[in-house]
Amino acid sequence: MVNYIIRRLVQAIPQLLIISVILFVLMQAFGDPLATLGARTPPRREDKERLRRQLGLDQPVYIQYLVWLVGNDWMKIDLDGDGVRETPGQRKGVLRGDWGTSLVTRTPVVDVIGERLPNTLLLMLPSEIIIIIVSLFVGMYSAIQQYSFFDNLVTGVSFVGYSMPIFLVALLFMYLFGVNFKRWGLPYLPTVGMFDPQAGRTPQQIVLHMILPLASLSVISIAAYSRYVRSSMLEVMSQDYIRTARAKGLREFLVVMRHALRNASLPFVTLVGLDLPFLLAGAVVTERIFAWPGMGRLFVDHTARSDYPVLMGILMLTAVAVIVFQILTDVTYSFLDPRIRIE
Amino acid sequence: MKKRLWLALSLFVIGALVLAACQPAATTEAPTPTQAQTSAAPQPTTPPKPTEAPPTSTPSKATVVVITFPQEPDNLNPLYTNMWFSTITHAFWLRGLWSIDDQGNAVPEIAAEIPTEANGGIADGGKTITIKLNPNAQWSDGTPITADDFVFTYQMTISPKNAVASAYPYKEQVESVEAKDEHTLVVKFKEPFAPWITTLFASTVATGALPPLPKHILEPVFEKDGTLDNAQWNHAPTVGVGPFVFKEWESGGHILLVRNDKWFGPAPKVDQIFIRIVPDDASQIAAIKAGDADIGTFLSFADAPAVESTGVAKAAFDLGGFQEGWFLNMDPKTAHPAMQDVRVRKAIALATDRFKITQDLLYGKTEPPATFWDSTSPFGDPSLKAYPYDPEQAKALLDEAGWKDTNGDGTRDKDGVELKLRYITTDRQLRKDVQAVVAQMWSKVGIGADLVNYSSDVFFNTFGSNGPLYTGESDIAEYSDGPAFPDPDVAYWLCSEIPSAENPEGTNGQHYCSNDLDALFAQQVTTADLEARKAIFAKIQKIMYDEVVYIGMWRDPDVWSINKRLTGVRFSGASPFWNVTDWTVSP
């Protein structure tokens, strides 16, 4: 087991290197970070030329990648534009822990990502837990009471929920519970942000502001996952060993929870395992609509400005998370299903 | 095993919740002072202690004005940002020598008075500007503001060790910045520089308008790090000069500014400004309608009536120099051959009913301008009117130019080339709608349209990065732009700005080159006298109007929303929040 994990981790290193090269090259196809500088009018020509030189963007792609990877404090760069390289560089490179500076905010990439990560986890983890719990219960109940009123109702609502785009769900919730409930004099929920400035950044405020984004995030996934759980439960419930367990006189509750659910949850574990690394990436649309300062918005905003240091940071973080969670999922399989052995 | 998994997950969630709630909300200090409570109505049974001062009449809760921004500033240090959303916050916490009010007049801030020839402020034909500083001017930590702060700011802008966003005009146009004494600043230009009033250490949105930086805070940083690029002050500027002072900035979330007790101007009537970043347009409208936003920024025309209909807020428009316009490609190598003929260009203008477009798609809230400078008063030429809608005249001009429909396919042609023009713009929905309407209008006179949309970061790419604007991949490019508002200066039509492999950053994507126009542009930037400068611009506009270099689609004012509980707000295009000290919140 331990050998297996170590082997996978060692394999991950060249994997990550190749991923970083591919991502870096693809990123050059994005726009030019100096095209607008976020301003309403394009920057002046002499400023762009100077910035290109000062930020190291005039170097060929492979040099830029090398600097990103190992830094440039071992070489000299030309800061004042006279063609002579006189100043030693300041960057240490990713391999030494320096992820570079954002081209947009000029702060270290680690700080930029670190400021947003807790907010994203705050939203994504509870939503994932809600999705898992609710999908399991809804799916299981639907499977056990197949074709009952509850099952048909849930099926119908699932199809509707799954077909709705996330922004529609989010905006509907916001307008209904934020704007209209307030206008109708009913207790209402806040529209945007993490807290109300008049009340301050208290945990109660954050929880209150979390309700609508959590609901929007969960609705669509629950609709989908409950269907998966339902169909795999149905498949398992018709197996022979379930009949055996019932024949032995076990309570129905134990039959379902101990025997059926454990086997039915294998495909579900795969899905959740694939989902978990993307929790770090944040929910792009939901965060944008609810003005939640998270990783999804960070990625979109910095892509629009072609801020490749931050984008590389986020993407490599996601790549590492995917690799780690894939290993975890494989290991979890071997615990859940004794037939699967890890050599 | 499953139990352990659940346990671990729940611990993780609790940990994340605790982390997020406890984390200092931003880069500086601790919880906002909105929790500050004065005691409620005194208990009738407890006699007030005789040594205590009687409670003041301040409300138990601080008044907070909430402003929503659709884009987050990238940096609060004026050296490192060109973003309008960063520069407009300076009116709150980093004022300059003077602002421009809603009538276009300069209002002194740190300067004691506006330099004029009469008071000796302008000398040497406009090459030397002497500014007397207000002796009461002080930073928010009590340190007096002196001319040395301005000299320091100048040195930081031009230093090659700082990768500043723009060094204009301090690097090329300014010759020297000196402190004659503590409260007198002398700036010498190489040539008389007409835009000085809008840029020189001013509180406006013009590129180059640079408020002073606190030397006592930043000089030690520069000496220690060798650069200001990574200064903490850039993201947590706790020392500033303005009616408010910076308190905290939560990345992606909000910026909080609180009352500055050391402000030497009129005291603001509100206690705090809370700027919330709300990127989505629909969410911003929802927030405005729910009363969660006192001022909404950068709304679109379509939202103005929706916001007003709720009665919660009203819309305000103010001209910021921007106009939606068509930039016609006249490069013989890349443009359609028809574009070389001024009759065809005129026909294009006459065939497009821009009046109907503004009426139908923009709710009649704006109108087509005649020239590039119509929204930059007082430089627009009132004698020139927007090209009228005259499809018959358009057809006549096209016939005269030799473009006739010889093969009966509905589109004119000449020498085997179809008159199909490539019309590009960004992917905003409003622009796509305009393109569709325009294509229909053109088809009535026999002009074909090839409609293309790009995302804006690709659209504005330079020649060096194969941007369509500058590599000539268009016949007509539509976007919103203006001169160096509030100054009319612009470089887009200079021959020297034509982009090429040797000049990859050139901004003259239309490849328009006229020696007469070049001479006039060179002349206007050194003509400080307003009337003389207006006369030069009248000549510039006449040439460009006759040559149909630019076709104005509509004036693009900034659209704001103001909640009805907030009064006294007057927006100025050049310094939007200039009168924040007059804002009042009625409970």
PDB file of N, CA and C in Angstrom, chain B residues 352-379:
ATOM      1  N   THR B 352     -25.773  54.639 -42.619  1.00  0.00           N
ATOM      2  CA  THR B 352     -26.024  54.077 -41.290  1.00  0.00           C
ATOM      3  C   THR B 352     -26.866  55.048 -40.491  1.00  0.00           C
ATOM      4  N   ASP B 353     -28.064  54.640 -40.136  1.00  0.00           N
ATOM      5  CA  ASP B 353     -28.963  55.515 -39.389  1.00  0.00           C
ATOM      6  C   ASP B 353     -28.625  55.421 -37.898  1.00  0.00           C
ATOM      7  N   ARG B 354     -27.599  56.187 -37.513  1.00  0.00           N
ATOM      8  CA  ARG B 354     -27.159  56.110 -36.120  1.00  0.00           C
ATOM      9  C   ARG B 354     -28.177  56.737 -35.179  1.00  0.00           C
ATOM     10  N   PHE B 355     -29.009  57.571 -35.708  1.00  0.00           N
ATOM     11  CA  PHE B 355     -30.046  58.197 -34.883  1.00  0.00           C
ATOM     12  C   PHE B 355     -31.062  57.161 -34.457  1.00  0.00           C
ATOM     13  N   LYS B 356     -31.430  56.290 -35.420  1.00  0.00           N
ATOM     14  CA  LYS B 356     -32.401  55.253 -35.088  1.00  0.00           C
ATOM     15  C   LYS B 356     -31.786  54.266 -34.103  1.00  0.00           C
ATOM     16  N   ILE B 357     -30.509  53.976 -34.291  1.00  0.00           N
ATOM     17  CA  ILE B 357     -29.842  53.018 -33.390  1.00  0.00           C
ATOM     18  C   ILE B 357     -29.869  53.548 -31.955  1.00  0.00           C
ATOM     19  N   THR B 358     -29.526  54.827 -31.781  1.00  0.00           N
ATOM     20  CA  THR B 358     -29.529  55.349 -30.414  1.00  0.00           C
ATOM     21  C   THR B 358     -30.945  55.424 -29.871  1.00  0.00           C
ATOM     22  N   GLN B 359     -31.916  55.653 -30.728  1.00  0.00           N
ATOM     23  CA  GLN B 359     -33.296  55.724 -30.261  1.00  0.00           C
ATOM     24  C   GLN B 359     -33.790  54.356 -29.828  1.00  0.00           C
ATOM     25  N   ASP B 360     -33.509  53.329 -30.651  1.00  0.00           N
ATOM     26  CA  ASP B 360     -34.079  52.011 -30.383  1.00  0.00           C
ATOM     27  C   ASP B 360     -33.255  51.185 -29.414  1.00  0.00           C
ATOM     28  N   LEU B 361     -31.946  51.142 -29.644  1.00  0.00           N
ATOM     29  CA  LEU B 361     -31.131  50.256 -28.807  1.00  0.00           C
ATOM     30  C   LEU B 361     -30.649  50.932 -27.539  1.00  0.00           C
ATOM     31  N   LEU B 362     -30.650  52.264 -27.510  1.00  0.00           N
ATOM     32  CA  LEU B 362     -30.117  52.974 -26.347  1.00  0.00           C
ATOM     33  C   LEU B 362     -31.173  53.847 -25.704  1.00  0.00           C
ATOM     34  N   TYR B 363     -32.436  53.537 -25.977  1.00  0.00           N
ATOM     35  CA  TYR B 363     -33.543  54.198 -25.286  1.00  0.00           C
ATOM     36  C   TYR B 363     -33.532  55.701 -25.455  1.00  0.00           C
ATOM     37  N   GLY B 364     -32.908  56.192 -26.544  1.00  0.00           N
ATOM     38  CA  GLY B 364     -32.899  57.632 -26.768  1.00  0.00           C
ATOM     39  C   GLY B 364     -32.121  58.405 -25.731  1.00  0.00           C
ATOM     40  N   LYS B 365     -31.296  57.701 -24.928  1.00  0.00           N
ATOM     41  CA  LYS B 365     -30.594  58.380 -23.839  1.00  0.00           C
ATOM     42  C   LYS B 365     -29.337  59.082 -24.311  1.00  0.00           C
ATOM     43  N   THR B 366     -28.957  58.886 -25.565  1.00  0.00           N
ATOM     44  CA  THR B 366     -27.749  59.545 -26.048  1.00  0.00           C
ATOM     45  C   THR B 366     -27.926  59.830 -27.522  1.00  0.00           C
ATOM     46  N   GLU B 367     -26.899  60.372 -28.171  1.00  0.00           N
ATOM     47  CA  GLU B 367     -27.048  60.718 -29.581  1.00  0.00           C
ATOM     48  C   GLU B 367     -25.705  60.577 -30.282  1.00  0.00           C
ATOM     49  N   PRO B 368     -25.739  60.506 -31.628  1.00  0.00           N
ATOM     50  CA  PRO B 368     -24.469  60.367 -32.344  1.00  0.00           C
ATOM     51  C   PRO B 368     -23.678  61.668 -32.292  1.00  0.00           C
ATOM     52  N   PRO B 369     -22.376  61.577 -32.065  1.00  0.00           N
ATOM     53  CA  PRO B 369     -21.544  62.779 -32.075  1.00  0.00           C
ATOM     54  C   PRO B 369     -21.059  63.062 -33.487  1.00  0.00           C
ATOM     55  N   ALA B 370     -20.601  64.289 -33.698  1.00  0.00           N
ATOM     56  CA  ALA B 370     -20.089  64.653 -35.020  1.00  0.00           C
ATOM     57  C   ALA B 370     -18.625  64.247 -35.154  1.00  0.00           C
ATOM     58  N   THR B 371     -17.855  64.493 -34.101  1.00  0.00           N
ATOM     59  CA  THR B 371     -16.423  64.214 -34.180  1.00  0.00           C
ATOM     60  C   THR B 371     -15.957  63.505 -32.919  1.00  0.00           C
ATOM     61  N   PHE B 372     -14.701  63.170 -32.879  1.00  0.00           N
ATOM     62  CA  PHE B 372     -14.096  62.437 -31.761  1.00  0.00           C
ATOM     63  C   PHE B 372     -14.118  63.249 -30.474  1.00  0.00           C
ATOM     64  N   TRP B 373     -14.252  64.571 -30.589  1.00  0.00           N
ATOM     65  CA  TRP B 373     -14.099  65.411 -29.404  1.00  0.00           C
ATOM     66  C   TRP B 373     -15.407  65.993 -28.891  1.00  0.00           C
ATOM     67  N   ASP B 374     -16.538  65.487 -29.403  1.00  0.00           N
ATOM     68  CA  ASP B 374     -17.821  66.045 -28.990  1.00  0.00           C
ATOM     69  C   ASP B 374     -18.074  65.908 -27.497  1.00  0.00           C
ATOM     70  N   SER B 375     -17.538  64.839 -26.894  1.00  0.00           N
ATOM     71  CA  SER B 375     -17.805  64.625 -25.470  1.00  0.00           C
ATOM     72  C   SER B 375     -16.715  65.195 -24.590  1.00  0.00           C
ATOM     73  N   THR B 376     -15.762  65.910 -25.199  1.00  0.00           N
ATOM     74  CA  THR B 376     -14.661  66.499 -24.431  1.00  0.00           C
ATOM     75  C   THR B 376     -14.785  68.004 -24.539  1.00  0.00           C
ATOM     76  N   SER B 377     -15.776  68.533 -23.849  1.00  0.00           N
ATOM     77  CA  SER B 377     -15.994  69.970 -23.998  1.00  0.00           C
ATOM     78  C   SER B 377     -14.845  70.716 -23.342  1.00  0.00           C
ATOM     79  N   PRO B 378     -14.471  71.931 -23.793  1.00  0.00           N
ATOM     80  CA  PRO B 378     -15.160  72.674 -24.851  1.00  0.00           C
ATOM     81  C   PRO B 378     -14.542  72.525 -26.237  1.00  0.00           C
ATOM     82  N   PHE B 379     -13.909  71.356 -26.491  1.00  0.00           N
ATOM     83  CA  PHE B 379     -13.142  71.259 -27.732  1.00  0.00           C
ATOM     84  C   PHE B 379     -13.943  70.780 -28.932  1.00  0.00           C
TER      85      PHE B 379
END
